[in-house]
Tab-separated table of C-alpha atoms in Angstrom:
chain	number	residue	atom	x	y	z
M	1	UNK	CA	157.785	213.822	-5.115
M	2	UNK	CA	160.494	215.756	-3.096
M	3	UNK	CA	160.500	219.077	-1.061
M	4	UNK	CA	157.925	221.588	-2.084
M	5	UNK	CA	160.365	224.436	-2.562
M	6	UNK	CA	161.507	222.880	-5.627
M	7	UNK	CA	157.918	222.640	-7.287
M	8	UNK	CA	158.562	224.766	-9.680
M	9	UNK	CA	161.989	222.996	-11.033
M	10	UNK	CA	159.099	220.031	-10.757
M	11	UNK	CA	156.975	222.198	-13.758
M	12	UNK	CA	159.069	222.954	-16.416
M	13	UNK	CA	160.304	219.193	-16.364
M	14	UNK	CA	157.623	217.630	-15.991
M	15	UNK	CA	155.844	220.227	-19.005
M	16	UNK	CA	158.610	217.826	-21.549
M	17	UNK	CA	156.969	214.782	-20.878
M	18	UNK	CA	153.909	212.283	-21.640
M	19	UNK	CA	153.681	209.634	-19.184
M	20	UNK	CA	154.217	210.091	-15.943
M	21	UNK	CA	154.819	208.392	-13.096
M	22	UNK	CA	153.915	208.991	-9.687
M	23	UNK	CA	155.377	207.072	-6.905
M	24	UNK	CA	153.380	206.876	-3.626
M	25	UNK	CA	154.724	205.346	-0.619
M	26	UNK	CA	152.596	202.697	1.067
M	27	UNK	CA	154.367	202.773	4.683
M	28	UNK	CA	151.638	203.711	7.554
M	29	UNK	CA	152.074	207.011	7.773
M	30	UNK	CA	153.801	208.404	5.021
M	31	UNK	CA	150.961	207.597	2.748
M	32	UNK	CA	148.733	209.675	4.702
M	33	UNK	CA	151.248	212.516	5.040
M	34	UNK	CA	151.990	213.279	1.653
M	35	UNK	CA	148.243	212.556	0.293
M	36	UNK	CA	146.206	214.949	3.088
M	37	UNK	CA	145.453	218.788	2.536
M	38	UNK	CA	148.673	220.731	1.074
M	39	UNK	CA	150.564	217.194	0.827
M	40	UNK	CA	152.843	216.668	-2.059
M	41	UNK	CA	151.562	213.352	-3.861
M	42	UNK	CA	148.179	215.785	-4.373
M	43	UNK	CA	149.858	218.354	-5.916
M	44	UNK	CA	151.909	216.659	-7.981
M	45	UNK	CA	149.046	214.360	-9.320
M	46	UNK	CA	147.051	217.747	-10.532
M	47	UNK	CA	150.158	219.622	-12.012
M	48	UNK	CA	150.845	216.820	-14.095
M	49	UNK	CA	147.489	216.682	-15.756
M	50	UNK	CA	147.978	220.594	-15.890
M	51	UNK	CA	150.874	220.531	-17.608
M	52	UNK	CA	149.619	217.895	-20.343
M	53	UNK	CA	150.779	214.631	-18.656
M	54	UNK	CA	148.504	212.504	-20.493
M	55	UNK	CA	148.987	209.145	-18.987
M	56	UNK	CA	149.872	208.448	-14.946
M	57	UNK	CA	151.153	205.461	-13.641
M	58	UNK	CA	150.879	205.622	-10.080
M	59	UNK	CA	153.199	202.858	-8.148
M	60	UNK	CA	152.865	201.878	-4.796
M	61	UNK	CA	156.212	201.668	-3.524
M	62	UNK	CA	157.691	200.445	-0.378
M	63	UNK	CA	155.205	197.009	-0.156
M	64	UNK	CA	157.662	195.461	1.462
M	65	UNK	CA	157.643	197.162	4.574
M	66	UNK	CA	157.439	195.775	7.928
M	67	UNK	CA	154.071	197.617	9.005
M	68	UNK	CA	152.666	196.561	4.623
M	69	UNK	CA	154.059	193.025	4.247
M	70	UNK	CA	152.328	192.939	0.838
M	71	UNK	CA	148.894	193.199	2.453
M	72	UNK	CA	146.308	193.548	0.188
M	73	UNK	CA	144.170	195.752	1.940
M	74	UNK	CA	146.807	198.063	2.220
M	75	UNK	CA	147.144	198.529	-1.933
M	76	UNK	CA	143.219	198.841	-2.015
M	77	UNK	CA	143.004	201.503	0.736
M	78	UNK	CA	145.369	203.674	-1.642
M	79	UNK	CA	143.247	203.168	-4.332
M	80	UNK	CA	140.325	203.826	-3.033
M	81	UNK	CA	141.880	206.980	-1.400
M	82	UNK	CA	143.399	208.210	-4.468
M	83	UNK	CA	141.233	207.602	-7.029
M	84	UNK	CA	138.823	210.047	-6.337
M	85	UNK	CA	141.095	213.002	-6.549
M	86	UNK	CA	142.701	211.727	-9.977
M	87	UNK	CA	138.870	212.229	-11.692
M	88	UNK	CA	138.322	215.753	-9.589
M	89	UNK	CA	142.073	217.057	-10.693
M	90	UNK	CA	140.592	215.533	-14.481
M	91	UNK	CA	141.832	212.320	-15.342
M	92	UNK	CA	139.705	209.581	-17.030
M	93	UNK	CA	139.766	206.102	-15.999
M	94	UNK	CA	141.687	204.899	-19.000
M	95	UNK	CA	144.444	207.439	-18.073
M	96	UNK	CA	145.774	206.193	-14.907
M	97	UNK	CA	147.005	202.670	-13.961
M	98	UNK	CA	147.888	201.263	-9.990
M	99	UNK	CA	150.304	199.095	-9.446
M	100	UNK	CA	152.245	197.414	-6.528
M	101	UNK	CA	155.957	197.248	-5.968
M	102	UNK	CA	159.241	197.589	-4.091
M	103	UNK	CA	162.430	199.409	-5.190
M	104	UNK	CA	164.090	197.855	-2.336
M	105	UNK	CA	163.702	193.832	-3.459
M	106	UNK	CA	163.239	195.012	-6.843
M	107	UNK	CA	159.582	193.014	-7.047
M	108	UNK	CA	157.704	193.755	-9.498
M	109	UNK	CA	160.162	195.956	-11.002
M	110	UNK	CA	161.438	194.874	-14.339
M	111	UNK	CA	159.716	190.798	-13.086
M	112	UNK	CA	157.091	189.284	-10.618
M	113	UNK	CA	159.344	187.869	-8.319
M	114	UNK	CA	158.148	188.049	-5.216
M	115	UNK	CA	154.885	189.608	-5.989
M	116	UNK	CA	151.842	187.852	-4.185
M	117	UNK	CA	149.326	185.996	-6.746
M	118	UNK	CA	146.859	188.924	-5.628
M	119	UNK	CA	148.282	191.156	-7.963
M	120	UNK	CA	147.910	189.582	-11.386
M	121	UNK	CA	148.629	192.823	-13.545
M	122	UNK	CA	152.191	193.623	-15.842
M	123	UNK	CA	155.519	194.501	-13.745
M	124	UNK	CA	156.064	198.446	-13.724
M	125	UNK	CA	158.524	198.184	-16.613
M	126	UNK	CA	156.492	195.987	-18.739
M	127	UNK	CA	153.445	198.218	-18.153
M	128	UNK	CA	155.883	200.840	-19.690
M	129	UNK	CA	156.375	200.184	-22.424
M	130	UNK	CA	153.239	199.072	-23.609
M	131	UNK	CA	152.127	202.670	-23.240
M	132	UNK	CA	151.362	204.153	-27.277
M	133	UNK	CA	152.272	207.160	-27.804
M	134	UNK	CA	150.152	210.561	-28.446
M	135	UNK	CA	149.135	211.770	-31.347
M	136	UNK	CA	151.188	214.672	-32.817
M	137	UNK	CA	150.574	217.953	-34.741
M	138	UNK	CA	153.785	217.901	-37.152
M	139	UNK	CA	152.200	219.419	-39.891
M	140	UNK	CA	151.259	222.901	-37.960
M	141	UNK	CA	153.686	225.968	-37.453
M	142	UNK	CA	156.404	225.005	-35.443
M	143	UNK	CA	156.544	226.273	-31.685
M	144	UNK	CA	159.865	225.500	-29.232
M	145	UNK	CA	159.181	226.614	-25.625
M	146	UNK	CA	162.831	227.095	-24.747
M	147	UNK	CA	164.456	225.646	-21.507
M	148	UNK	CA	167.749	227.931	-21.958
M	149	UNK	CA	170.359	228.962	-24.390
M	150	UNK	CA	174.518	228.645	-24.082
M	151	UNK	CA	177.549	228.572	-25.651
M	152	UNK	CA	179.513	225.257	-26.604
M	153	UNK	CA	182.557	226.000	-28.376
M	154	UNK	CA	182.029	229.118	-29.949
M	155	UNK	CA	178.693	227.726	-31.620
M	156	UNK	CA	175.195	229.403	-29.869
M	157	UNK	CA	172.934	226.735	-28.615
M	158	UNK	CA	169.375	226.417	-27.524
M	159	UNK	CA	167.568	223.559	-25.685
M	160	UNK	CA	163.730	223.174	-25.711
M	161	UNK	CA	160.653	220.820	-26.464
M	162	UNK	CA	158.843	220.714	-29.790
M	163	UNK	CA	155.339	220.940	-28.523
M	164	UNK	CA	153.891	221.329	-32.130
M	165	UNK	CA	155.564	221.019	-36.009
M	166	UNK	CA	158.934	219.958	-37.268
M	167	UNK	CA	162.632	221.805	-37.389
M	168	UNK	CA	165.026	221.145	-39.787
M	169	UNK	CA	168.316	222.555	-40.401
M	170	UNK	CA	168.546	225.663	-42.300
M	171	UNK	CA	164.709	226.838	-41.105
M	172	UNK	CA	164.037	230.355	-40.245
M	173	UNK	CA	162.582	230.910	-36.914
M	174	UNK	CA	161.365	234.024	-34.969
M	175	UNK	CA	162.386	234.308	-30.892
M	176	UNK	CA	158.748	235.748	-29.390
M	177	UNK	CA	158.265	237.915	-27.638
M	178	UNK	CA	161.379	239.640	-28.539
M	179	UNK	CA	160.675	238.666	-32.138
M	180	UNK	CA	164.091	238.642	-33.318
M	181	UNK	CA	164.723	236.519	-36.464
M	182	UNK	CA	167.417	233.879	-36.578
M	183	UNK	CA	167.922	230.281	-38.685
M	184	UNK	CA	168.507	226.913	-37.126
M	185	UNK	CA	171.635	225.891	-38.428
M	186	UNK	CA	171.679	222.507	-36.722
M	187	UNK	CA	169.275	219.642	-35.404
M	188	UNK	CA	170.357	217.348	-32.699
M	189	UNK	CA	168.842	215.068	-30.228
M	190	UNK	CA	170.673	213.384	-27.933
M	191	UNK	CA	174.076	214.520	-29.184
M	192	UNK	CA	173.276	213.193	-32.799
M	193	UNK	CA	172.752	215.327	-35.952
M	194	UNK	CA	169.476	214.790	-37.282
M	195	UNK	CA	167.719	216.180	-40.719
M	196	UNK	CA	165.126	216.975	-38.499
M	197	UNK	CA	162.906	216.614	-35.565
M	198	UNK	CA	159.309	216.065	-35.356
M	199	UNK	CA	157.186	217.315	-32.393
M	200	UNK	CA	157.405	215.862	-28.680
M	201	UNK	CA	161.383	215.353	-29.426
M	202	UNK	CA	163.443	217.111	-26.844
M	203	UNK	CA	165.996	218.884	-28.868
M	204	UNK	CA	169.357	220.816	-28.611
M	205	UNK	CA	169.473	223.468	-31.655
M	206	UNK	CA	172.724	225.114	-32.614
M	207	UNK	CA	171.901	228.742	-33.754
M	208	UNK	CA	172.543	231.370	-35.535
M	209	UNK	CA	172.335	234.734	-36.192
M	210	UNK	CA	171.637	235.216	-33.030
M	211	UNK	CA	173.452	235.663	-29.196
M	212	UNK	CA	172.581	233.103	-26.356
M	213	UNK	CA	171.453	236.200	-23.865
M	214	UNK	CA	168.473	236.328	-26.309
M	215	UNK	CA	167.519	232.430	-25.478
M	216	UNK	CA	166.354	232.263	-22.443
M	217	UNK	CA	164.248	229.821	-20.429
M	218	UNK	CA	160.060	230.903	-21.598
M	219	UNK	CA	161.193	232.702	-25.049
M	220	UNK	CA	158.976	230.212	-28.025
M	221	UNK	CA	160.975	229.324	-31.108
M	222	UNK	CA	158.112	229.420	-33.740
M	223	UNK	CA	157.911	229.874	-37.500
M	224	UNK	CA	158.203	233.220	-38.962
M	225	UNK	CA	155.368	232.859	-41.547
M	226	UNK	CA	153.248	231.968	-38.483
M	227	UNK	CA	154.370	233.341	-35.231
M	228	UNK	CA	153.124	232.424	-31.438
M	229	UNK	CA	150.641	234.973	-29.783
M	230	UNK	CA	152.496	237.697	-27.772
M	231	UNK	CA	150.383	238.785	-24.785
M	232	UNK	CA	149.649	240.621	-21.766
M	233	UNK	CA	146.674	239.229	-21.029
M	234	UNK	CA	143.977	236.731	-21.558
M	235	UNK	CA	140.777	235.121	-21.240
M	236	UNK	CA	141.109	231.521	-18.595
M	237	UNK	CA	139.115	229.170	-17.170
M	238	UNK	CA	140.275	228.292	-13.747
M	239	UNK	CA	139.755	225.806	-11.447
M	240	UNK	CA	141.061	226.837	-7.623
M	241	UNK	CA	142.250	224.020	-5.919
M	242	UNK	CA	143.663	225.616	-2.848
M	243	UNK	CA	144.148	229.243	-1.271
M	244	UNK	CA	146.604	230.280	1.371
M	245	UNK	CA	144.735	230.943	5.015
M	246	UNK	CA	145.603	234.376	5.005
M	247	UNK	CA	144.038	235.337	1.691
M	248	UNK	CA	141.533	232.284	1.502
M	249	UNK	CA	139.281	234.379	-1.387
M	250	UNK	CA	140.014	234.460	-4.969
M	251	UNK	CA	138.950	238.397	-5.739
M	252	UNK	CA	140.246	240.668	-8.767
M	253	UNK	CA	142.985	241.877	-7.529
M	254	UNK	CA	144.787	238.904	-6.159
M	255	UNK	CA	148.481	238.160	-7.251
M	256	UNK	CA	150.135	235.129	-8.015
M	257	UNK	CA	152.860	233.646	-10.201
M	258	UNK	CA	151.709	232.385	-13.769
M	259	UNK	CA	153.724	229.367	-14.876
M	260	UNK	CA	152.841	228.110	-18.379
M	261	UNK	CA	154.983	225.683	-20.527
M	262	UNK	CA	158.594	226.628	-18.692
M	263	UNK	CA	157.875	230.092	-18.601
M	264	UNK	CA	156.992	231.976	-14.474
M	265	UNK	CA	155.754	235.489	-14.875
M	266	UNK	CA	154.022	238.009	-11.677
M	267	UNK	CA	150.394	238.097	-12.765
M	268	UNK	CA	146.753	239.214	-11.248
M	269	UNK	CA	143.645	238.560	-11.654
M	270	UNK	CA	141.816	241.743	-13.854
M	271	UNK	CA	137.611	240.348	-13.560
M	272	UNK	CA	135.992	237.695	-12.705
M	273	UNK	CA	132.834	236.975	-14.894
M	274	UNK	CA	131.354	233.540	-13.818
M	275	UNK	CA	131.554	230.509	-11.072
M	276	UNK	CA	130.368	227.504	-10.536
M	277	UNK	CA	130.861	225.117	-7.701
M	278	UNK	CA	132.682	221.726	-8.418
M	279	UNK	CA	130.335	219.845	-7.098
M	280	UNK	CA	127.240	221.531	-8.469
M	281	UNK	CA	127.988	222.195	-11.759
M	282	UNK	CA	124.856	223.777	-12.964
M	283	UNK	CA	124.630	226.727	-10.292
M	284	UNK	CA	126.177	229.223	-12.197
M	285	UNK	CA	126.947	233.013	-10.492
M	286	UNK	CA	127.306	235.773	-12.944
M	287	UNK	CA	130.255	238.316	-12.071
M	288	UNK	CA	130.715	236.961	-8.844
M	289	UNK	CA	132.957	239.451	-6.095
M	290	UNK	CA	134.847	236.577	-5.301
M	291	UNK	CA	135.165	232.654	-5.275
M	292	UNK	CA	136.783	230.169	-2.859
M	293	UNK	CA	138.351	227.044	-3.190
M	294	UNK	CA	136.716	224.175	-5.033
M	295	UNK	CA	135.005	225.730	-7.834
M	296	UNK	CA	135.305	226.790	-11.300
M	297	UNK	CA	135.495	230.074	-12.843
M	298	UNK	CA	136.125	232.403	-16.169
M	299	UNK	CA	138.166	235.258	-15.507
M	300	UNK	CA	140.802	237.458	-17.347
M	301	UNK	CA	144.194	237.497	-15.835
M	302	UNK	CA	146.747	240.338	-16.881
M	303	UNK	CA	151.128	239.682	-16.671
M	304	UNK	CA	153.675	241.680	-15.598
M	305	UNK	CA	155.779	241.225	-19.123
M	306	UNK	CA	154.558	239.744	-22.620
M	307	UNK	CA	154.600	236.267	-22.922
M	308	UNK	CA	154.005	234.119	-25.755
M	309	UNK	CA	150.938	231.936	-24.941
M	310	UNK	CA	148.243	230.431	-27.268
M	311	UNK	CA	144.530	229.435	-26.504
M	312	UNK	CA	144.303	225.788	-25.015
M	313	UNK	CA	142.343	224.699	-28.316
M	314	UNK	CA	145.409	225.854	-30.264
M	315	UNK	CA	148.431	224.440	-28.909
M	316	UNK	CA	147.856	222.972	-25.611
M	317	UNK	CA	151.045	223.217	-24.170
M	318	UNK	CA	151.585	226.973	-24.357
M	319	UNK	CA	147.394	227.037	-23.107
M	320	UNK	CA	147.916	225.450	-20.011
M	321	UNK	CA	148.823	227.103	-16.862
M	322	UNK	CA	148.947	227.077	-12.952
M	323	UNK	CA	148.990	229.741	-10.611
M	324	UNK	CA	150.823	229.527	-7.768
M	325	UNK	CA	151.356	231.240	-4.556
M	326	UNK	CA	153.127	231.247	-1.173
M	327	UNK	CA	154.898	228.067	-2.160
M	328	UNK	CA	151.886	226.338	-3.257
M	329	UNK	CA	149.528	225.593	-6.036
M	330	UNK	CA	146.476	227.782	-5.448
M	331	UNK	CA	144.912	227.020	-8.930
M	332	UNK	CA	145.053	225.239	-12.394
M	333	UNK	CA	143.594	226.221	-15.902
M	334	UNK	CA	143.373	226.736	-19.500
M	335	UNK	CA	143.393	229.858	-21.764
M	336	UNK	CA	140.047	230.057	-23.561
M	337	UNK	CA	140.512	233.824	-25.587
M	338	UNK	CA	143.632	236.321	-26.242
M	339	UNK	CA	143.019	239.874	-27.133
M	340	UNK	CA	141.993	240.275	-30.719
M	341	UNK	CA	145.228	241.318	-32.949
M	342	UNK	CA	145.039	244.453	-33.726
M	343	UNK	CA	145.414	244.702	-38.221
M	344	UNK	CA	148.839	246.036	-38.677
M	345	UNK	CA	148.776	248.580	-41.388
């Protein structure tokens, strides 16, 4: 899962895809370093699901070693160890998958092997690819969470993932929040031209009418008959995970850094107007002062710019979010309500 400074490089790529797959070492020791309190395999595990990675594979790597040997109550101590947090951070049982392997012998890799007869499931790769696909919304008004814009020969280019609808060449699209107008002129995916591409492609538009300073990484491509929400604040629900010891109360008040789809904005927290605990979910606390870590709560969170966002029943991608601070994921949630649009005259 790699160095925790680079977590949030770690959420706008990981916001592309479907399936993920999270590697967990099963040598004594580093198992238990990366799993306990502020460890990286944790934190990894729950941004995923945050960020609408539907399906985890987790694979136990390193089997081979001297102080694992294969041992089989090794692989079932990570299970059992793991699979509780995957259901709190909101996976369901069909949505994750354990399996053992090496990189270093290559077992149980792309083949068995060496793989002891304990393990009777598919090798990783084989597991792969047996994975269907999600659903998609093709039909509904196209939105493009942009990763960045540039130029390639003269020609203006943008790079994003369609999270919802379908872009063709020759479409008109609106840049929020700016909400400058511009047409696609071409379609490409991996260096080919297509007619067009549906949602969940990653794509590479050339653009125009338009300059590449205005494409940068958080702007939403979406339809100009139906645009994305521009806002500067919402409605969430939250679920706090962790809190830094020095500020170990969630309170209105409290700043932290917003990351939705591959957009970071400065935001705080405006009200807090209920709580529950996680583990007693039928306690709730009306307008509480403040919360701590492990429970659940409905507040309204204002940013420090407009941002194009959308509820979590409309698209789900630009309604997800974390909130991070001091280096580390502090909470993870959904946007239930925007503002109400005002009627332009």
């Amino acid at each position: 899962p790699g160095h925790k400074s680079y977590v949030p490089n770690m959420i706008s790529g990981a916001s592309q895809a479907d399936v993920g797959v999270l590697i967990i070492s099963a040598r004594k020791g580093e198992f238990e370093t990366g799993f306990e309190r502020g460890g990286q395999t944790r934190e990894h595990a729950l941004l995923a699901k945050t960020l609408g990675v539907d399906r985890l594979v987790l694979a136990i790597n390193k089997m081979d070693d001297s102080s694992v040997q294969w041992e089989q109550s090794r692989y079932d101590e990570i299970v059992t160890k793991v699979t509780p947090f995957l259901k709190t951070s909101g996976f369901k049982e069909d949505q994750y998958f354990f399996l053992p392997m090496s990189g270093l012998t290559g077992d149980n890799l792309k083949e068995r092997r060496n793989t002891p007869a304990w393990y009777n499931g598919p090798a990783f790769l084989d597991y792969l690819d047996g994975i269907d696909p999600p659903g998609r919304s093709k039909d509904l008004p196209l939105r493009i969470p942009m990763l960045d814009g540039y130029k390639d020969m003269g020609a203006t280019m943008a790079i994003g993932k369609i999270e919802q609808g379908t872009v063709r060449p020759g479409q008109k699209v609106i840049i929020m929040p700016i909400g400058h107008k511009c047409t696609v002129h071409s379609v490409f995916i991996k260096d080919e031209c297509m007619q067009y591409a549906c949602a969940g492609e990653n794509v590479v538009l050339q653009m125009s009418g338009v300059t590449e300073s205005l494409l940068t990484k958080g702007f939403v491509l979406s339809d100009v008959a139906d645009p994305a929400r521009v806002v500067t604040k919402f409605k969430a629900q939250l679920q706090v995970v962790e809190l830094p010891e020095e500020r170990p109360v969630l309170t209105s008040g409290y700043k932290a850094v917003f990351h939705a789809h591959v957009v970071a904005e400065e935001c705080e927290i405006l009200k807090l107007y209920e709580s529950m605990s996680l583990t007693d979910r039928t306690k709730k606390e009306q307008n509480p002062r403040f919360v701590r870590e492990g429970s659940v709560v409905t507040c309204s969170i204002s940013l420090a710019r407009p941002t194009t966002l959308d509820t979590f029943k409309g698209v789900q991608q630009l309604g997800r979010f974390t909130l991070r601070d001091e280096g580390r994921t502090i909470a993870i949630g959904k946007i239930t309500e925007l503002p109400h649009e005002k009627k332009s005259k």
